[in-house]
mmCIF file of C-alpha atoms in Angstrom:
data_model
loop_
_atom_site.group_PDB
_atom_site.id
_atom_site.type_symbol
_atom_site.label_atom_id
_atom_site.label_comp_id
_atom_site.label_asym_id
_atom_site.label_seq_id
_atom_site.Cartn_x
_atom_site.Cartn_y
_atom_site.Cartn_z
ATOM 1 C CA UNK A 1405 17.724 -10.415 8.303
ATOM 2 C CA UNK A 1406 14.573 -11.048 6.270
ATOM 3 C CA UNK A 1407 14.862 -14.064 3.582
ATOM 4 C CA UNK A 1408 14.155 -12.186 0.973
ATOM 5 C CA UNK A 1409 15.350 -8.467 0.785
ATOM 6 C CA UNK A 1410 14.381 -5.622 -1.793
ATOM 7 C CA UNK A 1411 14.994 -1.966 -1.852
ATOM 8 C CA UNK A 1412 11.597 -0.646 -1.273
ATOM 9 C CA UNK A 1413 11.742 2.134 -3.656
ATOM 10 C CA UNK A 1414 10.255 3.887 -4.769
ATOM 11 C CA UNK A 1415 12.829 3.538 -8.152
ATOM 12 C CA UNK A 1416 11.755 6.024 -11.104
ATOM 13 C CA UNK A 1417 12.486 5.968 -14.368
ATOM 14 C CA UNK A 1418 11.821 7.520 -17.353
ATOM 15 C CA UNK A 1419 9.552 6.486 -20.043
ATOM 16 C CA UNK A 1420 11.485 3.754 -22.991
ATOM 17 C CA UNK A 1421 14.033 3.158 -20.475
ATOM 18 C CA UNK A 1422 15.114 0.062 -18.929
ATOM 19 C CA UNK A 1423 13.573 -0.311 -15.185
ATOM 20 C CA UNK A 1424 15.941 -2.699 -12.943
ATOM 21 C CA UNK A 1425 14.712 -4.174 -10.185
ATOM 22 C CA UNK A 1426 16.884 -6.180 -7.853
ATOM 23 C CA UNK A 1427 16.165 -9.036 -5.017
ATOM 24 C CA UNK A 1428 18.479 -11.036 -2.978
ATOM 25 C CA UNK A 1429 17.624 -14.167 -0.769
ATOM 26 C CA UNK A 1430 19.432 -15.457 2.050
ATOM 27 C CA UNK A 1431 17.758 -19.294 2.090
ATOM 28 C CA UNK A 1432 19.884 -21.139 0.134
ATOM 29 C CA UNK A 1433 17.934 -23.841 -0.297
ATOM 30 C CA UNK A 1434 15.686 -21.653 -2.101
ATOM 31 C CA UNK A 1435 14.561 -23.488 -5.394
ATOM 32 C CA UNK A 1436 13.318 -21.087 -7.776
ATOM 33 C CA UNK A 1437 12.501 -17.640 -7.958
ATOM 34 C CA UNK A 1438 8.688 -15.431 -8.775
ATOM 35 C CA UNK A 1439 8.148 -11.973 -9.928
ATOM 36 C CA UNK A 1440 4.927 -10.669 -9.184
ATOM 37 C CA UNK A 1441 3.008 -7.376 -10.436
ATOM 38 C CA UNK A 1442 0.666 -5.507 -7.949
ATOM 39 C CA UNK A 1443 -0.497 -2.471 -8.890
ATOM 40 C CA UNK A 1444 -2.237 -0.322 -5.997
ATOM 41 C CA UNK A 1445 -5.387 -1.471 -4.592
ATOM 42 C CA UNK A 1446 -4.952 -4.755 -6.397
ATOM 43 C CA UNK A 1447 -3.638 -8.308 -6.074
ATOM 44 C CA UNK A 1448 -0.237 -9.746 -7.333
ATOM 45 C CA UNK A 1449 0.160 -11.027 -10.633
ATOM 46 C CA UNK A 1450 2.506 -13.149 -12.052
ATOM 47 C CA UNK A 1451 4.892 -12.158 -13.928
ATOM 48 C CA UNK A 1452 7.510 -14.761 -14.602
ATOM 49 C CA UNK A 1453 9.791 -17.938 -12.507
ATOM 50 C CA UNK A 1454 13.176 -18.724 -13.095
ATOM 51 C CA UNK A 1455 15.185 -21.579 -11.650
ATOM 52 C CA UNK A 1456 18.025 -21.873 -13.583
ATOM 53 C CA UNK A 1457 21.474 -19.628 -13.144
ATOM 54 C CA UNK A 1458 21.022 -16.998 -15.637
ATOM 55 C CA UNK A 1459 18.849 -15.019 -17.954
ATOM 56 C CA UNK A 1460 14.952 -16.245 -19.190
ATOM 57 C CA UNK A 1461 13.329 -13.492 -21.489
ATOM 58 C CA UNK A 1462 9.213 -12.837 -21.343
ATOM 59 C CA UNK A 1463 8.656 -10.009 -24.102
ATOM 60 C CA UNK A 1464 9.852 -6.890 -22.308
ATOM 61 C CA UNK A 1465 10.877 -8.434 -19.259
ATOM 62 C CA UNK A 1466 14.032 -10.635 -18.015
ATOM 63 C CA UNK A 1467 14.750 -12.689 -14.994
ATOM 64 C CA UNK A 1468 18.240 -12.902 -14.115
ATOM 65 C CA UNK A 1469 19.404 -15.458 -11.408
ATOM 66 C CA UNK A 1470 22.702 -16.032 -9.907
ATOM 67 C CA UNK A 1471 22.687 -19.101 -7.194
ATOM 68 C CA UNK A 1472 26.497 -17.908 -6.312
ATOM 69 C CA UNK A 1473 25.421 -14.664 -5.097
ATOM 70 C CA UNK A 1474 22.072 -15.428 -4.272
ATOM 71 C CA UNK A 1475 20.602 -12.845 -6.020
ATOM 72 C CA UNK A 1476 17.664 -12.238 -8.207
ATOM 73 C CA UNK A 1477 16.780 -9.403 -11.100
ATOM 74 C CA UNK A 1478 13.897 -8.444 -13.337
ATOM 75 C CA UNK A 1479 14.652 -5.869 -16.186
ATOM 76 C CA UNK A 1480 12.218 -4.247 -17.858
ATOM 77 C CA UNK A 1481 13.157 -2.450 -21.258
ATOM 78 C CA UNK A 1482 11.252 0.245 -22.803
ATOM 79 C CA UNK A 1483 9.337 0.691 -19.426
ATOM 80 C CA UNK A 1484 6.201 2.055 -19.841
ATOM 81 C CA UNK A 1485 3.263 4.638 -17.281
ATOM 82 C CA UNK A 1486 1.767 1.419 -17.261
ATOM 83 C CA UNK A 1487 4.407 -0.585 -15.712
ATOM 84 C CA UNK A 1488 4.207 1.573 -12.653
ATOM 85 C CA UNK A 1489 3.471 -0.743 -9.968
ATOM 86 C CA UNK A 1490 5.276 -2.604 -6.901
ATOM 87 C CA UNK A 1491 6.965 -5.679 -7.839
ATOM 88 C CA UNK A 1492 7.367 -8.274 -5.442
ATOM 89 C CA UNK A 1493 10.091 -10.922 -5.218
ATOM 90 C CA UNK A 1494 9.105 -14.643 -3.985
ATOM 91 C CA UNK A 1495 11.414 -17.396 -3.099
ATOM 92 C CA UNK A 1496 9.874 -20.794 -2.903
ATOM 93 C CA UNK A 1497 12.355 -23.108 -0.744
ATOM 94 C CA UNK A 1498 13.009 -26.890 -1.499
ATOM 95 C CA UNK A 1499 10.373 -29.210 -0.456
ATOM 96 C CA UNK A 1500 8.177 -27.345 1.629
ATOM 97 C CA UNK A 1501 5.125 -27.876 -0.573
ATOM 98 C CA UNK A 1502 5.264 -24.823 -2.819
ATOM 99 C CA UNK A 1503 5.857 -22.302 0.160
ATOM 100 C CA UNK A 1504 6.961 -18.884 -1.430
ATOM 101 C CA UNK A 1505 8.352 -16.309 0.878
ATOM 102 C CA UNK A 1506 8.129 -12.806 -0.273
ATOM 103 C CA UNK A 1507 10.123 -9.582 -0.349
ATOM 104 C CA UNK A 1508 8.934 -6.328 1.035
ATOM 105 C CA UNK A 1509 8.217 -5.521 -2.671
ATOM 106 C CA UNK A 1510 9.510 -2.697 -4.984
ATOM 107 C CA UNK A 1511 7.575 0.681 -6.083
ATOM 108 C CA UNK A 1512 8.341 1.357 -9.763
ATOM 109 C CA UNK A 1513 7.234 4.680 -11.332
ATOM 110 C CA UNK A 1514 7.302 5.220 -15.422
ATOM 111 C CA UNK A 1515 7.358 8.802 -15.773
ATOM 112 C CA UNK A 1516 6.005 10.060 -18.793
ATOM 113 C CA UNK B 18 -11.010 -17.746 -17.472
ATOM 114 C CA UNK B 19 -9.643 -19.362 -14.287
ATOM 115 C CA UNK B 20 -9.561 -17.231 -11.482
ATOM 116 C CA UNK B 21 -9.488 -17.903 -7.836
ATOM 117 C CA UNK B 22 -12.208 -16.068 -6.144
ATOM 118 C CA UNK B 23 -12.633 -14.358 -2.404
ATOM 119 C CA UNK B 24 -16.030 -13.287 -0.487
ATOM 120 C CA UNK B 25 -16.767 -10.816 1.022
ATOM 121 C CA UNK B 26 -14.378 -8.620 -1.131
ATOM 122 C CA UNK B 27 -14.729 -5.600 1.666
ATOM 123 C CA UNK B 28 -15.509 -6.112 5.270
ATOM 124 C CA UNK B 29 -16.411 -3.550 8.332
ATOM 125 C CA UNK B 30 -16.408 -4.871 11.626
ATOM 126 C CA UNK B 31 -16.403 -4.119 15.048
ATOM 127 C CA UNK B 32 -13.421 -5.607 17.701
ATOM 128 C CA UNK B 33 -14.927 -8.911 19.154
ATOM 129 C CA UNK B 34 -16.715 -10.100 16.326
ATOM 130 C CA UNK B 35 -16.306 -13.019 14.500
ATOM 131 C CA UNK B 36 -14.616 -12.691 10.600
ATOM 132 C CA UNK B 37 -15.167 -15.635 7.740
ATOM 133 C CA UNK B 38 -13.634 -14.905 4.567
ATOM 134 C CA UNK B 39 -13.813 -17.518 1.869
ATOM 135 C CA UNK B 40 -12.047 -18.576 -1.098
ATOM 136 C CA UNK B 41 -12.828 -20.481 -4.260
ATOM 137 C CA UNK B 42 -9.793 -21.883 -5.362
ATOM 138 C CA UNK B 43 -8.671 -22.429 -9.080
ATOM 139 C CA UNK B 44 -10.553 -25.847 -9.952
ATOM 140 C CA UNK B 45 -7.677 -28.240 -10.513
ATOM 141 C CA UNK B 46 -5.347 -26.810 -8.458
ATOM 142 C CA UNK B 47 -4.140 -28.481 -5.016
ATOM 143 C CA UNK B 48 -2.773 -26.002 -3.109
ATOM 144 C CA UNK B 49 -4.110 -22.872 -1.435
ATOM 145 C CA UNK B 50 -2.722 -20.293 0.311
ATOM 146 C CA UNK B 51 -4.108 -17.693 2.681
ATOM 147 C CA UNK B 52 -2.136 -14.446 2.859
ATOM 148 C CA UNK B 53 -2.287 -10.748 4.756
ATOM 149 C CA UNK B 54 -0.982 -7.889 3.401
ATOM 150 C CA UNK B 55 -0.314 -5.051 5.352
ATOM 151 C CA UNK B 56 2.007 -1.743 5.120
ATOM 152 C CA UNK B 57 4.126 -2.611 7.915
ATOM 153 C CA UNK B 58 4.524 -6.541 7.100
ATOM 154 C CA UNK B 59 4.237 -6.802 3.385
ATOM 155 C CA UNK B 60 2.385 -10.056 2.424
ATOM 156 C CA UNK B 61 2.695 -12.595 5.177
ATOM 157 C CA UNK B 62 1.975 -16.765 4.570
ATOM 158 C CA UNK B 63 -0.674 -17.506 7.020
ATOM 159 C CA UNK B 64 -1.568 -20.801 6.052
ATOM 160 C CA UNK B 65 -1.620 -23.101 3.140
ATOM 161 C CA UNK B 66 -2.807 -26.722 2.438
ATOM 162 C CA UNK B 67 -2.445 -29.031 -0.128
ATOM 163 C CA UNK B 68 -4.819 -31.617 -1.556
ATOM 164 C CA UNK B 69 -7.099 -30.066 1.607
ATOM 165 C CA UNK B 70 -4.857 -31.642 4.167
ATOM 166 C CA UNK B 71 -3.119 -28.370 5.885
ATOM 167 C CA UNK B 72 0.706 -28.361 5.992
ATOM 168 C CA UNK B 73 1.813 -25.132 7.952
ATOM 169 C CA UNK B 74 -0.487 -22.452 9.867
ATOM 170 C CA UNK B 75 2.714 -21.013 11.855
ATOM 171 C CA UNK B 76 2.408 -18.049 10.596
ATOM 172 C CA UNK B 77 -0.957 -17.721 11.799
ATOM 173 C CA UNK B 78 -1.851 -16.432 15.629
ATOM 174 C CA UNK B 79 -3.533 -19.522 16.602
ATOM 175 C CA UNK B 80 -5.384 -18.192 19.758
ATOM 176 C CA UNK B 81 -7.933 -16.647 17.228
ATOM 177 C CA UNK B 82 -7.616 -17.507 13.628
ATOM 178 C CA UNK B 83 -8.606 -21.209 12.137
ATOM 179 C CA UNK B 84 -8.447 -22.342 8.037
ATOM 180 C CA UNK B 85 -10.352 -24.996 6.748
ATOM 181 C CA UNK B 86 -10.631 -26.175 3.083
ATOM 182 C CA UNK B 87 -13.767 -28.484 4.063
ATOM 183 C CA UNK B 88 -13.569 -29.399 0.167
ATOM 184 C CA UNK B 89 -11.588 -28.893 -2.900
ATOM 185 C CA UNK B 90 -14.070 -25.762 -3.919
ATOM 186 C CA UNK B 91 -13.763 -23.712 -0.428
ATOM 187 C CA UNK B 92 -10.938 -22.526 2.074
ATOM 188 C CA UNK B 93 -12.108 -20.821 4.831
ATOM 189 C CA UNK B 94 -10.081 -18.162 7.440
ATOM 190 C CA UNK B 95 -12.067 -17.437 10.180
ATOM 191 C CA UNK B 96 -10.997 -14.583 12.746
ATOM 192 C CA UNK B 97 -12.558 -15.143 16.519
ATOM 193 C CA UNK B 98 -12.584 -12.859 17.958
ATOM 194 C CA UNK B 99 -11.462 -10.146 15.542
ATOM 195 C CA UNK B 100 -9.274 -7.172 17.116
ATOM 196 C CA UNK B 101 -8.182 -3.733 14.981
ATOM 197 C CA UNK B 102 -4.713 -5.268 14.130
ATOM 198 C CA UNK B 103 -6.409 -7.555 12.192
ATOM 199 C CA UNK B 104 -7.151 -4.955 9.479
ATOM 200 C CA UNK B 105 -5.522 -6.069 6.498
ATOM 201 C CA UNK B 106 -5.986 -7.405 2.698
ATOM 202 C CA UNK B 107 -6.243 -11.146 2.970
ATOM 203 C CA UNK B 108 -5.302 -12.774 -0.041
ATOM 204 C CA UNK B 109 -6.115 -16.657 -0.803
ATOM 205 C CA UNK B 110 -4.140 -18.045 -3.709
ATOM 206 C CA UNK B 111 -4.195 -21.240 -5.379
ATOM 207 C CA UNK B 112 -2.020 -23.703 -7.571
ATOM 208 C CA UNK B 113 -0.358 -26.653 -8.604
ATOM 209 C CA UNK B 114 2.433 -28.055 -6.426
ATOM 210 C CA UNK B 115 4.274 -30.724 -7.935
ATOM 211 C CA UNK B 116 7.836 -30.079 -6.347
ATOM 212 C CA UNK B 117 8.955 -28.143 -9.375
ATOM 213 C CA UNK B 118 8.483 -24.137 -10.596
ATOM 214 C CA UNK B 119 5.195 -24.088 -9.010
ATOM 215 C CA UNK B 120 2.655 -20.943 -9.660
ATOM 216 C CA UNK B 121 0.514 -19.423 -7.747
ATOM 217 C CA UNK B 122 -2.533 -17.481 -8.698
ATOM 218 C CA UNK B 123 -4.439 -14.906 -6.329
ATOM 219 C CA UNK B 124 -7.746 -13.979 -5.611
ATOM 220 C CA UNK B 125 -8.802 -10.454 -5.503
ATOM 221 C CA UNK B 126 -8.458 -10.696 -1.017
ATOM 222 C CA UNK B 127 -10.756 -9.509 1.409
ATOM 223 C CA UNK B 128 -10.221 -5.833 2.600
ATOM 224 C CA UNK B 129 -11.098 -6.464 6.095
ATOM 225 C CA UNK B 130 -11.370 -3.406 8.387
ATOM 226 C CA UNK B 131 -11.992 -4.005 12.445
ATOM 227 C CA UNK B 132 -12.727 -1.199 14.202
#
């Protein structure tokens, strides 16, 4: 069982709707949680953390965590052509100097 | 604009030779990462140090790859010799561990290509 699981995708969705992208971890001393952008050819960009149970809202996108289930979400409303990209999930475990261990990532497409 | 930065962005080689790829961390930061990326794997840790003292390379084959961060402006991979599994984007990355939500940043990578 990888550490960090995500359905590889590719998910599509259509334009203005809301893209949901899911991640669960098994570690669970895993401390807080990363959602990175990579579009093709290109290198991963932050998105946003979370470490606390719940929701944390970035302009169109939200984290959700739940420790108890040891899973992980990002929505994205109004999705747009230009959010089509993989997103990759990252765990970074207690203590081990900022160590992140990453999902297999997931393809979104925003179809016009 | 802070960016981390990786030479040679795009590298041909032939199977036995010898691979450096550098990396210009973010200045400030004192961690860095090196990463490879492939279609099969994903992105897989290599190695990583902080404050230029290295903490884990087991994700690294040790037989032929070595990191260095000789100072706090360069990390070094180096791939000796170099083989066609090696082919892969190699991604360094760099931030600010201080045991809490920390971020990393990555370079552009290395496209390395061994044939």
């Amino acid at each position: 069982q990888k550490e960090v699981e995500q359905n590889s995708g590719p998910l599509s969705v259509p334009e203005g709707a809301i893209a949901s992208l899911n991640c669960t971890y098994s570690d669970r001393g895993s401390q807080s949680f990363f959602w990175y952008r990579q579009y093709s050819g290109k290198s991963p960009e932050l998105i946003m953390f979370i470490y606390s149970n719940g929701d944390k809202e970035d302009g169109r996108f939200t984290a959700q965590l739940n420790k108890a289930s040891q899973y992980v979400s990002l929505l994205i409303r109004d999705s747009q052509p230009s959010d089509s990209a993989t997103y990759l999930c990252a765990a970074m475990i207690y203590n081990q100097g900022g160590k992140l261990i990453f999902g297999q990532g997931t393809e979104l497409s925003v179809k016009p | 604009d802070a960016r981390v930065t990786q030479t040679p962005r795009h590298k041909v080689t032939e199977m036995g030779q010898e691979v450096t790829m550098r990396c210009q961390p973010i200045l400030g930061h004192n961690t860095v990462f090196w990463y490879r990326q492939t279609m099969m794997q994903g992105l897989e840790l290599l190695a990583y140090f902080r404050n230029r003292a290295p903490l884990d390379d087991s994700g690294m084959p040790k037989d032929r790859f070595s990191a260095e961060m000789p100072d706090a402006t360069l990390a070094t991979l180096k791939i000796q010799p170099s083989e066609p599994r090696d082919s892969a984007v190699y991604f360094c990355a760099s931030g600010w561990t201080s045991g809490g939500t920390d971020t990393q940043y990555f370079g552009p990578g290395t496209r390395l290509t061994v044939l």
